[in-house]
Amino acid sequence: MNDEVIFMFDSMLIKHCSPTLAGLKTAGLFNFRFCSEQEAQQTLSLWNRNLNPKGVCIRILKMNSCRALIYVYRRTLLGRLLADERIQAFLAPYGYHGLSDDESLLLLERRVQACPEFPHEIGVFLGYPLDDVIGFIENSGRNCKCCGCWKVYCNECEALRTFARYEKCRLVYERLFLSGRPLIQLAVSA
């Protein structure tokens, strides 16, 4: 694993997962190209060793010819979400009924790999408001009130404030990272 790969992976973590690293958001998702599956596993192993003590976990949801779909999440925030009764009721028809958090992530991983379309329940795993996830599914992604980190079907004002908070966090993290602050110092402990 070379320094260029580490810098590029760190840059993608900052760009797509700053609110998660800061503890503001449950999870983030991004694609990353590795030279090999071994390089992917080494990179994730390194970052999980560094970030797990801070409550942040990284896993590959799908890998095709060295292109990996990376899921970065806060274990405690995800656990709270998956314990919510409304979310459990929403996820049950997709097969998530009675599963532990880790089992739910394994099922999500299998669904991402097997579904011809992206499984839209992933919005819950990213911390999007449940009503917006439902709105997206019911409207087939059309007719949203606004669009930012996700498509908004309900509380537009609150979503816009959240989008602004996430963007401000990303800009601050990018500035700090580019000025030499190591990513490990930017991750907030849970």
Coordinates of C-alpha atoms in Angstrom, one line a residue:
M1 CA 0.0 0.0 0.0
N2 CA 1.6 3.3 -1.1
D3 CA 1.3 6.8 0.2
E4 CA -0.6 8.0 -2.8
V5 CA -3.4 5.5 -2.2
I6 CA -3.5 6.4 1.5
F7 CA -3.7 10.2 0.7
M8 CA -6.4 9.6 -2.0
F9 CA -8.4 7.4 0.4
D10 CA -8.1 10.0 3.2
S11 CA -9.2 12.7 0.8
M12 CA -12.3 10.7 -0.1
L13 CA -13.1 10.1 3.5
I14 CA -12.9 13.8 4.1
K15 CA -15.0 14.7 1.1
H16 CA -17.7 12.2 1.6
C17 CA -17.7 11.4 5.3
S18 CA -16.6 14.5 7.3
P19 CA -20.0 14.7 9.1
T20 CA -19.7 11.1 10.1
L21 CA -16.1 11.6 11.3
A22 CA -17.3 14.6 13.3
G23 CA -20.2 12.6 14.9
L24 CA -22.9 14.7 13.1
K25 CA -24.1 12.0 10.7
T26 CA -24.7 8.2 11.1
A27 CA -22.8 7.2 7.9
G28 CA -21.3 8.1 4.6
L29 CA -20.8 6.2 1.3
F30 CA -18.3 6.6 -1.6
N31 CA -16.7 4.6 -4.4
F32 CA -12.9 4.1 -4.4
R33 CA -10.7 2.3 -6.9
F34 CA -8.0 0.1 -5.5
C35 CA -5.2 -1.7 -7.5
S36 CA -6.2 -5.0 -6.0
E37 CA -8.5 -6.6 -3.5
Q38 CA -5.5 -7.1 -1.2
E39 CA -4.8 -3.3 -1.3
A40 CA -8.5 -2.7 -0.4
Q41 CA -8.4 -5.1 2.6
Q42 CA -5.1 -3.6 3.8
T43 CA -6.4 0.0 3.6
L44 CA -9.6 -0.9 5.4
S45 CA -7.7 -2.8 8.0
L46 CA -5.4 0.2 8.7
W47 CA -8.3 2.6 9.0
N48 CA -10.4 0.4 11.1
R49 CA -7.5 0.0 13.5
N50 CA -7.2 3.8 13.7
L51 CA -10.9 4.7 13.7
N52 CA -12.7 1.9 15.6
P53 CA -11.5 3.2 19.0
K54 CA -13.2 6.4 18.0
G55 CA -16.5 4.6 17.2
V56 CA -16.1 4.8 13.4
C57 CA -16.2 1.6 11.3
I58 CA -15.4 1.1 7.6
R59 CA -16.6 -1.7 5.4
I60 CA -16.9 -2.6 1.8
L61 CA -20.5 -3.2 0.7
K62 CA -19.6 -4.2 -2.9
M63 CA -16.4 -4.7 -4.9
N64 CA -16.2 -5.1 -8.7
S65 CA -12.9 -5.3 -10.4
C66 CA -11.1 -3.3 -7.8
R67 CA -13.8 -0.7 -7.5
A68 CA -15.2 -0.7 -4.0
L69 CA -18.3 0.8 -2.5
I70 CA -17.1 2.0 0.9
Y71 CA -19.5 2.4 3.8
V72 CA -18.2 4.5 6.8
Y73 CA -20.4 4.5 9.9
R74 CA -20.7 5.3 13.6
R75 CA -21.6 2.1 15.3
T76 CA -23.5 3.8 18.2
L77 CA -25.5 6.1 15.9
L78 CA -26.4 3.2 13.6
G79 CA -27.4 1.1 16.6
R80 CA -29.8 3.8 17.8
L81 CA -31.3 4.1 14.4
L82 CA -31.8 0.4 14.0
A83 CA -33.4 0.1 17.4
D84 CA -36.1 2.7 16.5
E85 CA -39.5 1.0 16.2
R86 CA -40.6 2.9 13.1
I87 CA -37.3 2.0 11.3
Q88 CA -37.7 -1.6 12.4
A89 CA -41.2 -1.7 11.0
F90 CA -40.0 -0.1 7.7
L91 CA -37.0 -2.5 7.3
A92 CA -38.9 -5.7 8.3
P93 CA -40.4 -6.3 4.8
Y94 CA -36.9 -6.2 3.3
G95 CA -35.8 -9.1 5.6
Y96 CA -34.2 -7.1 8.4
H97 CA -36.7 -8.3 11.1
G98 CA -35.1 -9.5 14.3
L99 CA -31.5 -9.0 13.2
S100 CA -28.6 -7.6 15.2
D101 CA -26.8 -4.5 13.9
D102 CA -24.0 -6.6 12.4
E103 CA -26.5 -9.1 10.8
S104 CA -28.4 -6.1 9.3
L105 CA -25.2 -4.8 7.8
L106 CA -24.5 -8.2 6.3
L107 CA -28.0 -8.3 4.8
L108 CA -27.5 -4.8 3.4
E109 CA -24.2 -5.9 1.9
R110 CA -25.9 -9.0 0.3
R111 CA -28.7 -6.8 -1.0
V112 CA -26.3 -4.2 -2.5
Q113 CA -24.4 -7.0 -4.2
A114 CA -27.5 -8.9 -5.5
C115 CA -30.1 -6.2 -6.3
P116 CA -30.2 -5.0 -9.9
E117 CA -31.2 -1.6 -8.5
F118 CA -29.6 0.0 -5.5
P119 CA -31.6 -1.1 -2.4
H120 CA -33.3 2.1 -1.4
E121 CA -33.5 1.2 2.3
I122 CA -29.8 2.1 2.4
G123 CA -31.0 5.7 3.1
V124 CA -31.9 4.5 6.6
F125 CA -28.4 3.1 7.1
L126 CA -27.0 6.5 6.0
G127 CA -29.1 8.3 8.6
Y128 CA -31.5 10.0 6.2
P129 CA -34.9 10.8 7.7
L130 CA -37.2 7.8 7.4
D131 CA -40.0 9.9 5.9
D132 CA -37.7 11.0 3.1
V133 CA -36.6 7.4 2.5
I134 CA -40.2 6.4 2.2
G135 CA -41.0 9.4 0.0
F136 CA -38.1 8.5 -2.3
I137 CA -39.4 5.0 -2.7
E138 CA -43.0 6.0 -3.1
N139 CA -42.1 8.6 -5.7
S140 CA -39.5 6.6 -7.5
G141 CA -37.0 9.4 -6.8
R142 CA -39.2 12.1 -8.4
N143 CA -41.2 15.0 -7.1
C144 CA -38.9 15.9 -4.2
K145 CA -39.1 19.3 -2.5
C146 CA -35.3 19.8 -2.6
C147 CA -32.1 17.9 -3.0
G148 CA -28.9 17.9 -1.1
C149 CA -27.2 14.9 0.6
W150 CA -30.5 13.1 -0.1
K151 CA -33.8 13.9 -1.8
V152 CA -36.2 15.7 0.6
Y153 CA -39.9 14.9 0.6
C154 CA -40.9 16.1 4.1
N155 CA -39.3 18.7 6.4
E156 CA -37.6 20.9 3.8
C157 CA -36.4 23.6 6.2
E158 CA -34.8 21.2 8.7
A159 CA -33.1 19.3 5.8
L160 CA -31.7 22.6 4.4
R161 CA -30.2 23.4 7.8
T162 CA -28.8 19.9 8.0
F163 CA -27.3 20.2 4.5
A164 CA -25.7 23.5 5.5
R165 CA -24.2 22.0 8.7
Y166 CA -22.8 19.0 6.7
E167 CA -21.3 21.3 4.1
K168 CA -19.7 23.6 6.7
C169 CA -18.2 20.5 8.4
R170 CA -16.8 19.2 5.1
L171 CA -15.2 22.6 4.3
V172 CA -13.6 22.9 7.7
Y173 CA -12.3 19.3 7.6
E174 CA -10.9 19.8 4.1
R175 CA -9.1 23.0 5.2
L176 CA -7.6 21.3 8.2
F177 CA -6.7 18.2 6.3
L178 CA -5.0 20.2 3.5
S179 CA -3.1 22.3 6.1
G180 CA -1.5 19.1 7.4
R181 CA -3.9 17.9 10.2
P182 CA -3.9 14.0 10.1
L183 CA -7.3 12.5 9.5
I184 CA -7.1 10.5 12.7
Q185 CA -7.1 13.7 14.7
L186 CA -10.2 14.9 12.8
A187 CA -12.2 11.9 13.8
V188 CA -14.2 12.7 17.0
S189 CA -14.4 10.1 19.7
A190 CA -17.8 8.6 20.3

